């Protein structure tokens, strides 16, 4: 019976199970990035983002999430979008957040719809685009975010469409 060598991507699990130094295992893992499956790149990035068993390092986490996204791990796009949108680890960058959310293939999360609508309406970091802004507001309204109805009503009033504005204001009242 030949014993098979454990694959390199299990190093952190093994380190934790046997009480070895996880930081040293993470370092070994980092040095073998080309051989690391995308799911484990996510786990390693999570470790650096959250400071789990290693010193927190948001730059390393972002680098690893980008590697994972490049290798097809779509959850990495969502995590990167969250990093740039939530602004708890880096300053908020809605443009980057939107790009990563869209790259994930899962779309923009509910929490970001109004902010991205505002970003396109004001042209904050992107070319102003009322159509894109309205699209984000419409998506938020479908999720019953009452503030979106008010924003859409304001756009309709600016366009001189009082009937549509009234409809949006009524929707906003129903949503509270």
Short mmCIF file of C-alpha atoms in Angstrom, two decimals, residues 1-171:
data_model
loop_
_atom_site.label_atom_id
_atom_site.label_comp_id
_atom_site.label_asym_id
_atom_site.label_seq_id
_atom_site.Cartn_x
_atom_site.Cartn_y
_atom_site.Cartn_z
CA UNK A 1 0.00 0.00 0.00
CA UNK A 2 1.47 3.25 -1.17
CA UNK A 3 0.52 6.32 0.76
CA UNK A 4 -0.42 9.17 -1.49
CA UNK A 5 1.03 12.61 -0.80
CA UNK A 6 -1.55 15.13 0.34
CA UNK A 7 -2.27 17.78 -2.33
CA UNK A 8 -0.73 21.18 -1.63
CA UNK A 9 -4.14 22.91 -1.45
CA UNK A 10 -4.98 21.00 1.76
CA UNK A 11 -2.01 22.44 3.63
CA UNK A 12 -4.00 24.94 5.71
CA UNK A 13 -6.60 22.34 6.71
CA UNK A 14 -3.86 19.96 7.77
CA UNK A 15 -2.03 22.71 9.66
CA UNK A 16 -5.15 23.58 11.62
CA UNK A 17 -5.99 19.92 12.32
CA UNK A 18 -2.56 19.07 13.67
CA UNK A 19 -2.00 22.36 15.47
CA UNK A 20 0.77 23.56 13.19
CA UNK A 21 1.38 27.24 12.55
CA UNK A 22 -1.41 28.35 10.18
CA UNK A 23 0.48 31.49 9.18
CA UNK A 24 3.38 29.34 7.99
CA UNK A 25 0.96 27.08 6.14
CA UNK A 26 -0.67 30.15 4.56
CA UNK A 27 2.76 31.34 3.46
CA UNK A 28 3.44 27.97 1.86
CA UNK A 29 0.04 28.12 0.22
CA UNK A 30 0.76 31.61 -1.16
CA UNK A 31 3.99 30.43 -2.73
CA UNK A 32 2.13 27.75 -4.66
CA UNK A 33 -0.70 29.93 -6.02
CA UNK A 34 -0.55 28.48 -9.52
CA UNK A 35 -1.40 25.05 -8.09
CA UNK A 36 -4.18 26.21 -5.77
CA UNK A 37 -7.78 25.43 -6.81
CA UNK A 38 -10.04 28.46 -7.07
CA UNK A 39 -12.17 27.44 -4.07
CA UNK A 40 -9.08 27.41 -1.90
CA UNK A 41 -7.92 30.76 -3.28
CA UNK A 42 -11.21 32.09 -1.91
CA UNK A 43 -10.57 30.51 1.47
CA UNK A 44 -7.06 31.93 1.60
CA UNK A 45 -8.31 35.39 0.60
CA UNK A 46 -11.01 35.15 3.30
CA UNK A 47 -8.31 34.35 5.85
CA UNK A 48 -6.36 37.50 4.96
CA UNK A 49 -9.49 39.66 4.72
CA UNK A 50 -10.82 38.53 8.10
CA UNK A 51 -7.53 37.93 9.91
CA UNK A 52 -8.37 34.29 10.53
CA UNK A 53 -5.25 32.54 11.84
CA UNK A 54 -3.07 35.13 10.05
CA UNK A 55 -2.52 38.87 10.32
CA UNK A 56 -5.27 40.70 8.39
CA UNK A 57 -3.97 42.00 5.08
CA UNK A 58 -6.59 43.51 2.78
CA UNK A 59 -4.10 43.99 -0.07
CA UNK A 60 -3.27 40.28 -0.08
CA UNK A 61 -6.96 39.45 0.17
CA UNK A 62 -7.78 41.65 -2.83
CA UNK A 63 -4.92 40.15 -4.84
CA UNK A 64 -6.09 36.62 -4.04
CA UNK A 65 -9.74 37.39 -4.79
CA UNK A 66 -8.69 38.85 -8.14
CA UNK A 67 -6.69 35.68 -8.90
CA UNK A 68 -9.70 33.58 -7.93
CA UNK A 69 -12.04 35.68 -10.09
CA UNK A 70 -9.63 35.38 -13.03
CA UNK A 71 -9.70 31.61 -12.60
CA UNK A 72 -13.51 31.55 -12.68
CA UNK A 73 -14.51 31.73 -9.02
CA UNK A 74 -17.47 34.10 -9.37
CA UNK A 75 -17.94 34.42 -5.60
CA UNK A 76 -14.66 36.34 -5.59
CA UNK A 77 -16.35 39.12 -7.59
CA UNK A 78 -19.06 39.42 -4.98
CA UNK A 79 -16.52 39.53 -2.16
CA UNK A 80 -14.46 42.17 -3.97
CA UNK A 81 -17.59 44.20 -4.64
CA UNK A 82 -18.44 44.02 -0.94
CA UNK A 83 -14.95 45.17 0.05
CA UNK A 84 -15.23 48.27 -2.14
CA UNK A 85 -18.90 48.96 -1.40
CA UNK A 86 -19.02 48.40 2.36
CA UNK A 87 -15.94 50.59 2.93
CA UNK A 88 -14.95 48.84 6.15
CA UNK A 89 -11.51 47.77 4.85
CA UNK A 90 -10.84 50.29 2.08
CA UNK A 91 -12.42 53.62 1.15
CA UNK A 92 -15.71 53.20 -0.73
CA UNK A 93 -15.26 52.97 -4.46
CA UNK A 94 -18.67 52.40 -6.01
CA UNK A 95 -17.26 52.22 -9.53
CA UNK A 96 -14.96 49.32 -8.61
CA UNK A 97 -17.68 47.70 -6.52
CA UNK A 98 -20.09 47.77 -9.45
CA UNK A 99 -17.47 46.32 -11.79
CA UNK A 100 -16.72 43.43 -9.46
CA UNK A 101 -20.39 42.74 -8.74
CA UNK A 102 -21.12 42.60 -12.47
CA UNK A 103 -18.04 40.44 -13.09
CA UNK A 104 -19.40 37.94 -10.58
CA UNK A 105 -22.29 37.26 -12.93
CA UNK A 106 -24.66 37.51 -9.97
CA UNK A 107 -25.54 41.15 -10.44
CA UNK A 108 -25.62 44.02 -8.02
CA UNK A 109 -26.83 43.16 -4.51
CA UNK A 110 -29.94 44.83 -3.12
CA UNK A 111 -27.92 46.97 -0.70
CA UNK A 112 -26.10 48.71 -3.54
CA UNK A 113 -28.93 49.46 -5.99
CA UNK A 114 -29.85 52.92 -4.69
CA UNK A 115 -26.20 53.94 -4.28
CA UNK A 116 -25.38 52.93 -7.84
CA UNK A 117 -28.47 54.76 -9.11
CA UNK A 118 -27.25 57.87 -7.29
CA UNK A 119 -23.75 57.37 -8.69
CA UNK A 120 -25.04 57.36 -12.29
CA UNK A 121 -27.49 60.19 -11.69
CA UNK A 122 -24.80 62.49 -10.29
CA UNK A 123 -21.95 61.25 -12.48
CA UNK A 124 -19.88 60.44 -9.39
CA UNK A 125 -16.84 58.63 -10.84
CA UNK A 126 -18.76 57.60 -13.97
CA UNK A 127 -20.33 59.50 -16.86
CA UNK A 128 -23.76 60.71 -15.75
CA UNK A 129 -26.40 58.40 -17.20
CA UNK A 130 -30.03 58.98 -16.24
CA UNK A 131 -31.09 55.79 -17.98
CA UNK A 132 -28.71 53.62 -15.93
CA UNK A 133 -29.68 55.49 -12.78
CA UNK A 134 -33.36 54.84 -13.49
CA UNK A 135 -32.58 51.18 -14.16
CA UNK A 136 -30.99 50.79 -10.74
CA UNK A 137 -33.87 52.65 -9.11
CA UNK A 138 -36.40 50.43 -10.93
CA UNK A 139 -34.57 47.32 -9.69
CA UNK A 140 -34.65 48.72 -6.15
CA UNK A 141 -38.36 49.50 -6.47
CA UNK A 142 -39.05 45.91 -7.53
CA UNK A 143 -37.43 44.90 -4.23
CA UNK A 144 -39.83 47.24 -2.42
CA UNK A 145 -37.28 49.91 -1.52
CA UNK A 146 -39.57 52.92 -1.05
CA UNK A 147 -36.82 55.50 -1.49
CA UNK A 148 -36.44 54.30 -5.07
CA UNK A 149 -40.03 55.34 -5.84
CA UNK A 150 -39.28 58.88 -4.68
CA UNK A 151 -36.13 59.05 -6.81
CA UNK A 152 -38.04 57.77 -9.85
CA UNK A 153 -40.83 60.29 -9.22
CA UNK A 154 -38.26 63.09 -9.14
CA UNK A 155 -36.84 61.92 -12.48
CA UNK A 156 -40.33 61.78 -13.99
CA UNK A 157 -41.06 65.33 -12.76
CA UNK A 158 -37.81 66.57 -14.29
CA UNK A 159 -38.93 64.99 -17.56
CA UNK A 160 -42.28 66.75 -17.29
CA UNK A 161 -44.20 63.51 -16.82
CA UNK A 162 -46.52 64.35 -13.93
CA UNK A 163 -48.72 61.28 -14.38
CA UNK A 164 -45.75 58.91 -14.07
CA UNK A 165 -44.40 60.92 -11.13
CA UNK A 166 -47.74 60.61 -9.32
CA UNK A 167 -47.69 56.85 -9.90
CA UNK A 168 -44.22 56.57 -8.38
CA UNK A 169 -45.17 58.77 -5.41
CA UNK A 170 -48.19 56.52 -4.77
CA UNK A 171 -45.95 53.44 -4.92
#
